[in-house]
Amino acid sequence: MTPSPAEIERMLADPDPGAAARLYAEADRVRRESVGDDVFLRGLVELSNHCRRRCAYCGIHAGRRVERYRLSREDALAAASRAAAFGYGSVVLQAGEDPGLERGWIADLVKAIKGETGQAVTLSLGERERGDYEAWRLAGADRYLLRFETSDPGLFRRIHPSLPGEAPGNRMELLGVLRGLGYEVGSGAMVGIPGQTWASLAGDVALFRELDLDMIGIGPYLPHPDSDLALYPGRFPPAPAGLQVPNDEETACRTVALARLVQPFANIPATTALALIDRENGRRHGLARGANVVMPNLTPERHRRLYEIYPAKSLSIETAEAVNARLSGQLAELGRTIGSGRGDSRNFTNKK
Ligand code: 5AD
């Protein structure tokens, strides 16, 4: 189904709870028919909180004075082995945009993980040179995540100041490069950024389809008290009354549901941000309204505290064992099963 941007906008903003209930039921049905009841688990490993960018929403941007870390190769490998021991078919290596994570170092790490565990490896290391993406793909990396965050070019530029001497990043172009290199490609957006309108959020959903994404990550924008958005609100005016998208659980869930309708075969996680904005229901609702992936955090605890892209992220610190136990209960209640194997995106494998 490919609803028009106007229909998407109406479904996002419809105040009728009955309409939302129908959207959720339809998304859940499409999810079951397209990707089944398996929920795939990915071990998230946050390799480094160094970052050269100054994204206005982010708690670890370059201008912030926070303790910085890079995981050692040993720590990164140990985290990947734990993911394998838990039966997770893949790991996600994520970091700030950190030039200190050198091309060769990442390539070796990817090779080592693939050699030792056979897991699928997903990278999420920001905007890098084409040569980096090539080298990592050759080293065996399977997937790449690079959210476009918002399809509104003006809003994108406002919240992503370009670096001195550099042109503004062109994530559309980079996503094309990644696709050309044979990666499974993931992107996504934040919901409720100050200045984001319903029409622009509808544009984000339409873009998921246009980019034919294999993976789609969606979460509510969570204000970080030390981010530029919080410190200089005057620079980031909200959209006029009635047009501003709220950063709430309901709107994030509707966006997830619509993502499932426009890209039935994609892998769509119930994200940490969604789980955090409503600790009671966020993850469960995500899974019941279109999502089929969960990404438990396997970053060593002393580093996880420092990867605070949004506040209270570290409150989610729980041992991986505790997370697994709670997840199994939650999934059983939802009538879902834990997927085994790599959990490749069917949107990707269907084309092979
Ligand atoms: N609130 C919500 N999501 C955030 N991200 C980064 N900072 C925040 C925030 N303050 C999201 C971005 C990024 C992903 C890793 O986390 O979408 O791509």
mmCIF file of C-alpha atoms and ligand atoms in Angstrom:
data_model
loop_
_atom_site.group_PDB
_atom_site.id
_atom_site.type_symbol
_atom_site.label_atom_id
_atom_site.label_comp_id
_atom_site.label_asym_id
_atom_site.label_seq_id
_atom_site.Cartn_x
_atom_site.Cartn_y
_atom_site.Cartn_z
ATOM 1 C CA MET A 1 0.000 0.000 0.000
ATOM 2 C CA THR A 2 1.341 3.397 -0.923
ATOM 3 C CA PRO A 3 -0.765 6.140 0.643
ATOM 4 C CA SER A 4 -0.221 9.645 -0.690
ATOM 5 C CA PRO A 5 1.610 12.186 1.491
ATOM 6 C CA ALA A 6 -1.761 13.865 2.166
ATOM 7 C CA GLU A 7 -3.250 10.552 3.380
ATOM 8 C CA ILE A 8 -0.160 9.889 5.494
ATOM 9 C CA GLU A 9 -0.471 13.330 7.052
ATOM 10 C CA ARG A 10 -4.121 12.754 7.848
ATOM 11 C CA MET A 11 -3.391 9.402 9.514
ATOM 12 C CA LEU A 12 -0.553 10.911 11.560
ATOM 13 C CA ALA A 13 -2.624 13.782 12.898
ATOM 14 C CA ASP A 14 -6.164 12.344 13.054
ATOM 15 C CA PRO A 15 -7.562 13.181 16.520
ATOM 16 C CA ASP A 16 -10.048 10.277 16.342
ATOM 17 C CA PRO A 17 -8.760 7.447 18.581
ATOM 18 C CA GLY A 18 -10.778 4.999 16.474
ATOM 19 C CA ALA A 19 -8.716 5.949 13.440
ATOM 20 C CA ALA A 20 -5.488 5.323 15.360
ATOM 21 C CA ALA A 21 -6.775 1.938 16.526
ATOM 22 C CA ARG A 22 -7.517 0.978 12.915
ATOM 23 C CA LEU A 23 -4.078 2.136 11.794
ATOM 24 C CA TYR A 24 -2.418 0.046 14.515
ATOM 25 C CA ALA A 25 -4.474 -3.053 13.695
ATOM 26 C CA GLU A 26 -3.637 -2.723 10.005
ATOM 27 C CA ALA A 27 0.082 -2.232 10.738
ATOM 28 C CA ASP A 28 0.088 -5.308 12.985
ATOM 29 C CA ARG A 29 -1.636 -7.372 10.295
ATOM 30 C CA VAL A 30 0.785 -6.233 7.599
ATOM 31 C CA ARG A 31 3.714 -6.934 9.924
ATOM 32 C CA ARG A 32 2.479 -10.496 10.585
ATOM 33 C CA GLU A 33 1.839 -11.240 6.905
ATOM 34 C CA SER A 34 5.103 -9.734 5.665
ATOM 35 C CA VAL A 35 7.739 -10.553 8.282
ATOM 36 C CA GLY A 36 5.920 -12.957 10.622
ATOM 37 C CA ASP A 37 5.891 -13.242 14.402
ATOM 38 C CA ASP A 38 9.640 -13.478 14.937
ATOM 39 C CA VAL A 39 11.278 -10.591 16.775
ATOM 40 C CA PHE A 40 14.974 -10.296 15.977
ATOM 41 C CA LEU A 41 17.397 -9.163 18.657
ATOM 42 C CA ARG A 42 20.493 -7.112 17.823
ATOM 43 C CA GLY A 43 23.307 -6.507 20.279
ATOM 44 C CA LEU A 44 24.038 -2.770 20.330
ATOM 45 C CA VAL A 45 27.690 -1.900 20.971
ATOM 46 C CA GLU A 46 28.487 1.810 21.358
ATOM 47 C CA LEU A 47 32.104 1.902 20.221
ATOM 48 C CA SER A 48 32.936 5.550 20.929
ATOM 49 C CA ASN A 49 31.269 8.723 22.196
ATOM 50 C CA HIS A 50 33.773 11.012 20.471
ATOM 51 C CA CYS A 51 32.050 13.118 17.833
ATOM 52 C CA ARG A 52 33.112 15.849 15.458
ATOM 53 C CA ARG A 53 29.595 17.174 14.855
ATOM 54 C CA ARG A 54 27.431 19.609 16.781
ATOM 55 C CA CYS A 55 23.944 18.255 16.243
ATOM 56 C CA ALA A 56 21.562 20.509 18.146
ATOM 57 C CA TYR A 57 19.635 17.660 19.796
ATOM 58 C CA CYS A 58 22.497 15.498 20.891
ATOM 59 C CA GLY A 59 23.970 15.158 24.365
ATOM 60 C CA ILE A 60 27.431 14.056 23.188
ATOM 61 C CA HIS A 61 28.069 16.601 20.411
ATOM 62 C CA ALA A 62 31.585 17.965 19.952
ATOM 63 C CA GLY A 63 30.985 21.135 21.955
ATOM 64 C CA ARG A 64 29.997 19.355 25.153
ATOM 65 C CA ARG A 65 32.408 18.683 27.940
ATOM 66 C CA VAL A 66 31.787 15.044 28.633
ATOM 67 C CA GLU A 67 34.212 12.279 29.444
ATOM 68 C CA ARG A 68 35.089 10.620 26.144
ATOM 69 C CA TYR A 69 35.875 6.969 25.503
ATOM 70 C CA ARG A 70 36.680 4.534 22.758
ATOM 71 C CA LEU A 71 36.241 0.841 23.398
ATOM 72 C CA SER A 72 39.303 -1.308 23.015
ATOM 73 C CA ARG A 73 39.211 -3.995 20.377
ATOM 74 C CA GLU A 74 39.046 -6.554 23.193
ATOM 75 C CA ASP A 75 36.018 -4.897 24.829
ATOM 76 C CA ALA A 76 34.246 -4.603 21.478
ATOM 77 C CA LEU A 77 34.925 -8.240 20.640
ATOM 78 C CA ALA A 78 33.823 -9.365 24.098
ATOM 79 C CA ALA A 79 30.518 -7.493 23.657
ATOM 80 C CA ALA A 80 29.979 -9.134 20.264
ATOM 81 C CA SER A 81 30.707 -12.565 21.751
ATOM 82 C CA ARG A 82 28.139 -11.944 24.463
ATOM 83 C CA ALA A 83 25.589 -11.117 21.769
ATOM 84 C CA ALA A 84 26.449 -14.410 20.068
ATOM 85 C CA ALA A 85 26.233 -16.305 23.367
ATOM 86 C CA PHE A 86 22.738 -14.851 23.917
ATOM 87 C CA GLY A 87 21.780 -16.156 20.486
ATOM 88 C CA TYR A 88 21.524 -12.720 18.840
ATOM 89 C CA GLY A 89 22.163 -13.097 15.109
ATOM 90 C CA SER A 90 23.709 -9.697 14.666
ATOM 91 C CA VAL A 91 25.525 -6.828 16.306
ATOM 92 C CA VAL A 92 25.239 -3.119 15.640
ATOM 93 C CA LEU A 93 28.465 -1.161 16.017
ATOM 94 C CA GLN A 94 27.437 2.436 16.667
ATOM 95 C CA ALA A 95 29.407 5.567 17.567
ATOM 96 C CA GLY A 96 29.548 9.317 17.316
ATOM 97 C CA GLU A 97 31.076 10.563 14.090
ATOM 98 C CA ASP A 98 34.596 9.818 15.255
ATOM 99 C CA PRO A 99 37.538 10.115 12.837
ATOM 100 C CA GLY A 100 39.572 8.358 15.546
ATOM 101 C CA LEU A 101 37.737 5.189 14.549
ATOM 102 C CA GLU A 102 40.058 4.568 11.673
ATOM 103 C CA ARG A 103 39.116 2.793 8.499
ATOM 104 C CA GLY A 104 41.519 -0.092 9.081
ATOM 105 C CA TRP A 105 40.669 -0.498 12.752
ATOM 106 C CA ILE A 106 36.955 -0.851 12.001
ATOM 107 C CA ALA A 107 37.661 -3.176 9.050
ATOM 108 C CA ASP A 108 39.750 -5.458 11.291
ATOM 109 C CA LEU A 109 37.094 -5.448 13.979
ATOM 110 C CA VAL A 110 34.393 -6.366 11.456
ATOM 111 C CA LYS A 111 36.558 -9.220 10.138
ATOM 112 C CA ALA A 112 37.260 -10.495 13.636
ATOM 113 C CA ILE A 113 33.587 -10.474 14.644
ATOM 114 C CA LYS A 114 32.515 -12.173 11.433
ATOM 115 C CA GLY A 115 35.288 -14.741 11.804
ATOM 116 C CA GLU A 116 34.642 -15.528 15.439
ATOM 117 C CA THR A 117 30.864 -15.404 15.651
ATOM 118 C CA GLY A 118 29.445 -15.506 12.127
ATOM 119 C CA GLN A 119 26.973 -12.795 13.094
ATOM 120 C CA ALA A 120 25.701 -10.200 10.672
ATOM 121 C CA VAL A 121 27.455 -6.899 11.361
ATOM 122 C CA THR A 122 25.646 -3.583 11.114
ATOM 123 C CA LEU A 123 27.598 -0.328 11.208
ATOM 124 C CA SER A 124 26.220 3.014 12.357
ATOM 125 C CA LEU A 125 29.181 5.380 12.334
ATOM 126 C CA GLY A 126 27.777 8.450 10.632
ATOM 127 C CA GLU A 127 28.820 10.280 7.489
ATOM 128 C CA ARG A 128 32.139 8.929 6.263
ATOM 129 C CA GLU A 129 34.149 8.859 3.084
ATOM 130 C CA ARG A 130 33.107 6.498 0.347
ATOM 131 C CA GLY A 131 36.448 4.701 0.791
ATOM 132 C CA ASP A 132 35.558 3.868 4.398
ATOM 133 C CA TYR A 133 32.200 2.424 3.397
ATOM 134 C CA GLU A 134 33.924 0.401 0.664
ATOM 135 C CA ALA A 135 36.625 -0.961 2.939
ATOM 136 C CA TRP A 136 34.123 -1.980 5.601
ATOM 137 C CA ARG A 137 31.872 -3.674 3.086
ATOM 138 C CA LEU A 138 34.895 -5.595 1.750
ATOM 139 C CA ALA A 139 35.757 -6.537 5.335
ATOM 140 C CA GLY A 140 32.336 -8.177 5.575
ATOM 141 C CA ALA A 141 30.015 -5.540 7.047
ATOM 142 C CA ASP A 142 26.459 -6.403 6.027
ATOM 143 C CA ARG A 143 24.322 -3.418 6.921
ATOM 144 C CA TYR A 144 24.592 0.329 7.492
ATOM 145 C CA LEU A 145 22.332 2.650 9.467
ATOM 146 C CA LEU A 146 22.300 6.367 8.737
ATOM 147 C CA ARG A 147 19.151 8.190 9.779
ATOM 148 C CA PHE A 148 18.173 11.203 7.697
ATOM 149 C CA GLU A 149 16.454 12.505 10.891
ATOM 150 C CA THR A 150 14.095 14.799 8.923
ATOM 151 C CA SER A 151 13.191 15.128 5.255
ATOM 152 C CA ASP A 152 12.783 18.917 5.646
ATOM 153 C CA PRO A 153 16.053 20.364 4.265
ATOM 154 C CA GLY A 154 15.735 23.646 6.184
ATOM 155 C CA LEU A 155 15.115 21.891 9.490
ATOM 156 C CA PHE A 156 17.906 19.401 8.758
ATOM 157 C CA ARG A 157 20.396 22.242 8.274
ATOM 158 C CA ARG A 158 19.232 24.062 11.397
ATOM 159 C CA ILE A 159 19.807 21.083 13.673
ATOM 160 C CA HIS A 160 22.963 19.862 11.878
ATOM 161 C CA PRO A 161 25.311 22.844 11.581
ATOM 162 C CA SER A 162 27.880 22.101 8.909
ATOM 163 C CA LEU A 163 31.517 21.982 9.876
ATOM 164 C CA PRO A 164 33.885 24.796 8.923
ATOM 165 C CA GLY A 165 35.041 24.302 5.339
ATOM 166 C CA GLU A 166 32.591 21.478 4.694
ATOM 167 C CA ALA A 167 29.453 21.459 2.610
ATOM 168 C CA PRO A 168 26.301 20.401 4.462
ATOM 169 C CA GLY A 169 26.101 16.624 4.640
ATOM 170 C CA ASN A 170 24.080 14.960 1.927
ATOM 171 C CA ARG A 171 22.661 11.866 3.545
ATOM 172 C CA MET A 172 20.473 11.007 0.555
ATOM 173 C CA GLU A 173 23.575 10.744 -1.558
ATOM 174 C CA LEU A 174 25.380 8.661 1.089
ATOM 175 C CA LEU A 175 22.419 6.293 1.375
ATOM 176 C CA GLY A 176 22.674 5.802 -2.399
ATOM 177 C CA VAL A 177 26.391 5.059 -2.097
ATOM 178 C CA LEU A 178 25.721 2.493 0.644
ATOM 179 C CA ARG A 179 23.014 0.876 -1.464
ATOM 180 C CA GLY A 180 25.396 0.698 -4.432
ATOM 181 C CA LEU A 181 28.010 -1.061 -2.317
ATOM 182 C CA GLY A 182 25.558 -3.821 -1.498
ATOM 183 C CA TYR A 183 24.770 -2.927 2.102
ATOM 184 C CA GLU A 184 21.365 -3.564 3.597
ATOM 185 C CA VAL A 185 20.414 0.069 4.107
ATOM 186 C CA GLY A 186 18.704 1.585 7.113
ATOM 187 C CA SER A 187 17.622 5.109 7.851
ATOM 188 C CA GLY A 188 14.956 6.838 9.866
ATOM 189 C CA ALA A 189 13.785 9.926 11.634
ATOM 190 C CA MET A 190 13.047 11.594 14.943
ATOM 191 C CA VAL A 191 9.487 12.538 15.757
ATOM 192 C CA GLY A 192 8.655 15.878 17.372
ATOM 193 C CA ILE A 193 11.759 17.959 16.629
ATOM 194 C CA PRO A 194 10.954 21.646 17.336
ATOM 195 C CA GLY A 195 10.022 23.103 13.956
ATOM 196 C CA GLN A 196 8.882 19.772 12.487
ATOM 197 C CA THR A 197 5.425 20.018 10.905
ATOM 198 C CA TRP A 198 2.912 17.278 10.213
ATOM 199 C CA ALA A 199 3.525 17.755 6.514
ATOM 200 C CA SER A 200 7.253 17.266 6.962
ATOM 201 C CA LEU A 201 6.759 14.131 9.103
ATOM 202 C CA ALA A 202 4.451 12.794 6.362
ATOM 203 C CA GLY A 203 7.311 13.551 3.962
ATOM 204 C CA ASP A 204 9.625 11.439 6.139
ATOM 205 C CA VAL A 205 7.284 8.454 5.830
ATOM 206 C CA ALA A 206 6.994 8.956 2.069
ATOM 207 C CA LEU A 207 10.790 9.038 1.915
ATOM 208 C CA PHE A 208 11.070 5.646 3.710
ATOM 209 C CA ARG A 209 9.210 4.254 0.711
ATOM 210 C CA GLU A 210 11.065 6.297 -1.902
ATOM 211 C CA LEU A 211 14.435 5.175 -0.522
ATOM 212 C CA ASP A 212 13.062 1.615 -0.394
ATOM 213 C CA LEU A 213 14.642 1.205 3.063
ATOM 214 C CA ASP A 214 15.540 -2.234 4.385
ATOM 215 C CA MET A 215 15.593 -0.988 7.988
ATOM 216 C CA ILE A 216 13.697 1.943 9.499
ATOM 217 C CA GLY A 217 14.473 3.432 12.922
ATOM 218 C CA ILE A 218 11.972 5.856 14.451
ATOM 219 C CA GLY A 219 11.963 7.427 17.889
ATOM 220 C CA PRO A 220 10.526 10.441 19.654
ATOM 221 C CA TYR A 221 12.837 13.432 20.013
ATOM 222 C CA LEU A 222 13.920 13.507 23.677
ATOM 223 C CA PRO A 223 15.181 16.919 24.863
ATOM 224 C CA HIS A 224 18.641 16.796 26.426
ATOM 225 C CA PRO A 225 19.113 19.663 28.930
ATOM 226 C CA ASP A 226 22.673 20.398 27.747
ATOM 227 C CA SER A 227 21.954 20.278 24.009
ATOM 228 C CA ASP A 228 21.780 23.441 21.879
ATOM 229 C CA LEU A 229 18.056 22.877 21.390
ATOM 230 C CA ALA A 230 17.522 23.153 25.131
ATOM 231 C CA LEU A 231 20.109 25.891 25.778
ATOM 232 C CA TYR A 232 19.136 28.189 22.880
ATOM 233 C CA PRO A 233 15.434 27.548 22.273
ATOM 234 C CA GLY A 234 15.138 30.896 20.452
ATOM 235 C CA ARG A 235 17.170 29.490 17.568
ATOM 236 C CA PHE A 236 14.813 26.563 17.120
ATOM 237 C CA PRO A 237 11.272 27.931 17.036
ATOM 238 C CA PRO A 238 8.419 25.439 17.056
ATOM 239 C CA ALA A 239 6.149 25.293 14.025
ATOM 240 C CA PRO A 240 2.999 27.451 14.231
ATOM 241 C CA ALA A 241 0.264 26.210 16.567
ATOM 242 C CA GLY A 242 -1.485 23.174 15.180
ATOM 243 C CA LEU A 243 1.327 22.365 12.770
ATOM 244 C CA GLN A 244 4.068 21.344 15.255
ATOM 245 C CA VAL A 245 4.470 17.572 15.679
ATOM 246 C CA PRO A 246 4.462 16.576 19.375
ATOM 247 C CA ASN A 247 7.322 14.406 20.612
ATOM 248 C CA ASP A 248 5.039 11.900 22.272
ATOM 249 C CA GLU A 249 4.619 8.151 22.293
ATOM 250 C CA GLU A 250 1.390 8.216 20.304
ATOM 251 C CA THR A 251 2.868 10.130 17.371
ATOM 252 C CA ALA A 252 6.027 8.009 17.353
ATOM 253 C CA CYS A 253 3.852 4.876 17.292
ATOM 254 C CA ARG A 254 1.740 6.184 14.430
ATOM 255 C CA THR A 255 4.922 6.870 12.493
ATOM 256 C CA VAL A 256 6.121 3.305 13.149
ATOM 257 C CA ALA A 257 2.752 1.935 12.015
ATOM 258 C CA LEU A 258 2.839 3.972 8.809
ATOM 259 C CA ALA A 259 6.434 2.924 8.160
ATOM 260 C CA ARG A 260 5.220 -0.691 8.258
ATOM 261 C CA LEU A 261 2.402 0.095 5.805
ATOM 262 C CA VAL A 262 4.682 1.781 3.275
ATOM 263 C CA GLN A 263 7.591 -0.705 3.635
ATOM 264 C CA PRO A 264 5.919 -4.008 4.620
ATOM 265 C CA PHE A 265 9.102 -6.119 4.427
ATOM 266 C CA ALA A 266 11.491 -3.796 6.254
ATOM 267 C CA ASN A 267 13.008 -4.534 9.638
ATOM 268 C CA ILE A 268 11.673 -1.936 12.058
ATOM 269 C CA PRO A 269 12.914 -1.749 15.652
ATOM 270 C CA ALA A 270 10.976 -0.741 18.732
ATOM 271 C CA THR A 271 13.696 1.800 19.567
ATOM 272 C CA THR A 272 15.255 2.687 22.911
ATOM 273 C CA ALA A 273 13.865 6.234 22.670
ATOM 274 C CA LEU A 274 10.361 4.816 22.254
ATOM 275 C CA ALA A 275 10.893 2.436 25.174
ATOM 276 C CA LEU A 276 12.143 5.340 27.310
ATOM 277 C CA ILE A 277 9.425 7.902 26.641
ATOM 278 C CA ASP A 278 6.889 5.432 28.036
ATOM 279 C CA ARG A 279 8.651 2.858 30.164
ATOM 280 C CA GLU A 280 5.434 0.997 30.790
ATOM 281 C CA ASN A 281 4.242 0.609 27.205
ATOM 282 C CA GLY A 282 6.675 2.058 24.676
ATOM 283 C CA ARG A 283 8.418 -1.118 23.588
ATOM 284 C CA ARG A 284 5.298 -3.262 23.778
ATOM 285 C CA HIS A 285 3.287 -0.765 21.749
ATOM 286 C CA GLY A 286 6.051 -0.478 19.168
ATOM 287 C CA LEU A 287 6.075 -4.251 18.686
ATOM 288 C CA ALA A 288 2.274 -4.433 18.527
ATOM 289 C CA ARG A 289 2.060 -1.562 16.027
ATOM 290 C CA GLY A 290 4.483 -2.578 13.311
ATOM 291 C CA ALA A 291 7.930 -3.189 14.813
ATOM 292 C CA ASN A 292 9.757 -6.554 14.612
ATOM 293 C CA VAL A 293 13.224 -5.842 16.049
ATOM 294 C CA VAL A 294 14.670 -4.990 19.480
ATOM 295 C CA MET A 295 18.239 -3.805 20.070
ATOM 296 C CA PRO A 296 19.404 -4.672 23.602
ATOM 297 C CA ASN A 297 22.409 -2.618 24.676
ATOM 298 C CA LEU A 298 25.598 -4.634 25.215
ATOM 299 C CA THR A 299 27.986 -1.706 25.693
ATOM 300 C CA PRO A 300 30.068 -2.285 28.851
ATOM 301 C CA GLU A 301 28.240 -0.515 31.676
ATOM 302 C CA ARG A 302 30.955 1.983 32.559
ATOM 303 C CA HIS A 303 30.957 3.240 28.976
ATOM 304 C CA ARG A 304 27.220 3.092 28.478
ATOM 305 C CA ARG A 305 26.789 5.826 31.101
ATOM 306 C CA LEU A 306 28.851 8.126 28.885
ATOM 307 C CA TYR A 307 26.862 7.544 25.687
ATOM 308 C CA GLU A 308 24.092 9.901 26.685
ATOM 309 C CA ILE A 309 22.692 11.125 23.366
ATOM 310 C CA TYR A 310 19.453 11.825 25.244
ATOM 311 C CA PRO A 311 18.856 12.050 28.979
ATOM 312 C CA ALA A 312 18.173 9.087 31.181
ATOM 313 C CA LYS A 313 19.474 6.823 28.475
ATOM 314 C CA SER A 314 21.789 5.406 31.090
ATOM 315 C CA LEU A 315 18.841 4.736 33.379
ATOM 316 C CA SER A 316 18.134 1.989 30.930
ATOM 317 C CA ILE A 317 21.221 0.289 32.329
ATOM 318 C CA GLU A 318 20.192 -3.182 33.188
ATOM 319 C CA THR A 319 22.286 -6.276 32.856
ATOM 320 C CA ALA A 320 21.809 -7.961 29.515
ATOM 321 C CA GLU A 321 20.534 -11.010 31.395
ATOM 322 C CA ALA A 322 17.782 -8.955 33.035
ATOM 323 C CA VAL A 323 16.836 -7.457 29.680
ATOM 324 C CA ASN A 324 16.657 -10.913 28.097
ATOM 325 C CA ALA A 325 14.448 -12.230 30.875
ATOM 326 C CA ARG A 326 12.058 -9.284 30.675
ATOM 327 C CA LEU A 327 11.984 -9.398 26.893
ATOM 328 C CA SER A 328 11.117 -13.100 26.758
ATOM 329 C CA GLY A 329 8.165 -12.437 29.062
ATOM 330 C CA GLN A 330 7.019 -9.443 27.043
ATOM 331 C CA LEU A 331 7.323 -11.271 23.725
ATOM 332 C CA ALA A 332 5.431 -14.291 25.032
ATOM 333 C CA GLU A 333 2.595 -12.018 26.197
ATOM 334 C CA LEU A 334 2.433 -10.491 22.728
ATOM 335 C CA GLY A 335 2.321 -13.925 21.115
ATOM 336 C CA ARG A 336 5.669 -13.343 19.461
ATOM 337 C CA THR A 337 8.732 -15.552 19.139
ATOM 338 C CA ILE A 338 12.428 -14.742 19.263
ATOM 339 C CA GLY A 339 13.927 -14.974 15.794
ATOM 340 C CA SER A 340 16.973 -17.140 15.235
ATOM 341 C CA GLY A 341 19.664 -16.505 12.652
ATOM 342 C CA ARG A 342 20.773 -13.207 11.168
ATOM 343 C CA GLY A 343 17.327 -11.796 10.595
ATOM 344 C CA ASP A 344 18.152 -10.209 7.255
ATOM 345 C CA SER A 345 15.627 -7.689 6.023
ATOM 346 C CA ARG A 346 13.143 -9.364 3.716
ATOM 347 C CA ASN A 347 12.989 -6.127 1.809
ATOM 348 C CA PHE A 348 16.628 -6.845 0.938
ATOM 349 C CA THR A 349 16.549 -10.622 0.416
ATOM 350 C CA ASN A 350 13.350 -10.437 -1.682
ATOM 351 C CA LYS A 351 15.384 -8.658 -4.348
ATOM 352 C CA LYS A 352 18.112 -11.283 -4.562
HETATM 353 N N1 5AD B 1 16.341 12.394 21.213
HETATM 354 C C1 5AD B 1 15.924 11.370 20.450
HETATM 355 N N2 5AD B 1 16.708 10.717 19.578
HETATM 356 C C2 5AD B 1 17.969 11.127 19.483
HETATM 357 N N3 5AD B 1 18.958 10.699 18.710
HETATM 358 C C3 5AD B 1 20.056 11.408 18.985
HETATM 359 N N4 5AD B 1 19.802 12.322 19.924
HETATM 360 C C4 5AD B 1 18.491 12.174 20.250
HETATM 361 C C5 5AD B 1 17.621 12.834 21.132
HETATM 362 N N5 5AD B 1 18.009 13.856 21.904
HETATM 363 C C6 5AD B 1 18.763 9.652 17.708
HETATM 364 C C7 5AD B 1 19.109 10.157 16.318
HETATM 365 C C8 5AD B 1 20.295 9.308 15.934
HETATM 366 C C9 5AD B 1 20.069 8.060 16.755
HETATM 367 C C10 5AD B 1 21.274 7.236 16.980
HETATM 368 O O1 5AD B 1 19.580 8.548 17.978
HETATM 369 O O2 5AD B 1 18.021 9.892 15.444
HETATM 370 O O3 5AD B 1 20.356 9.018 14.555
#
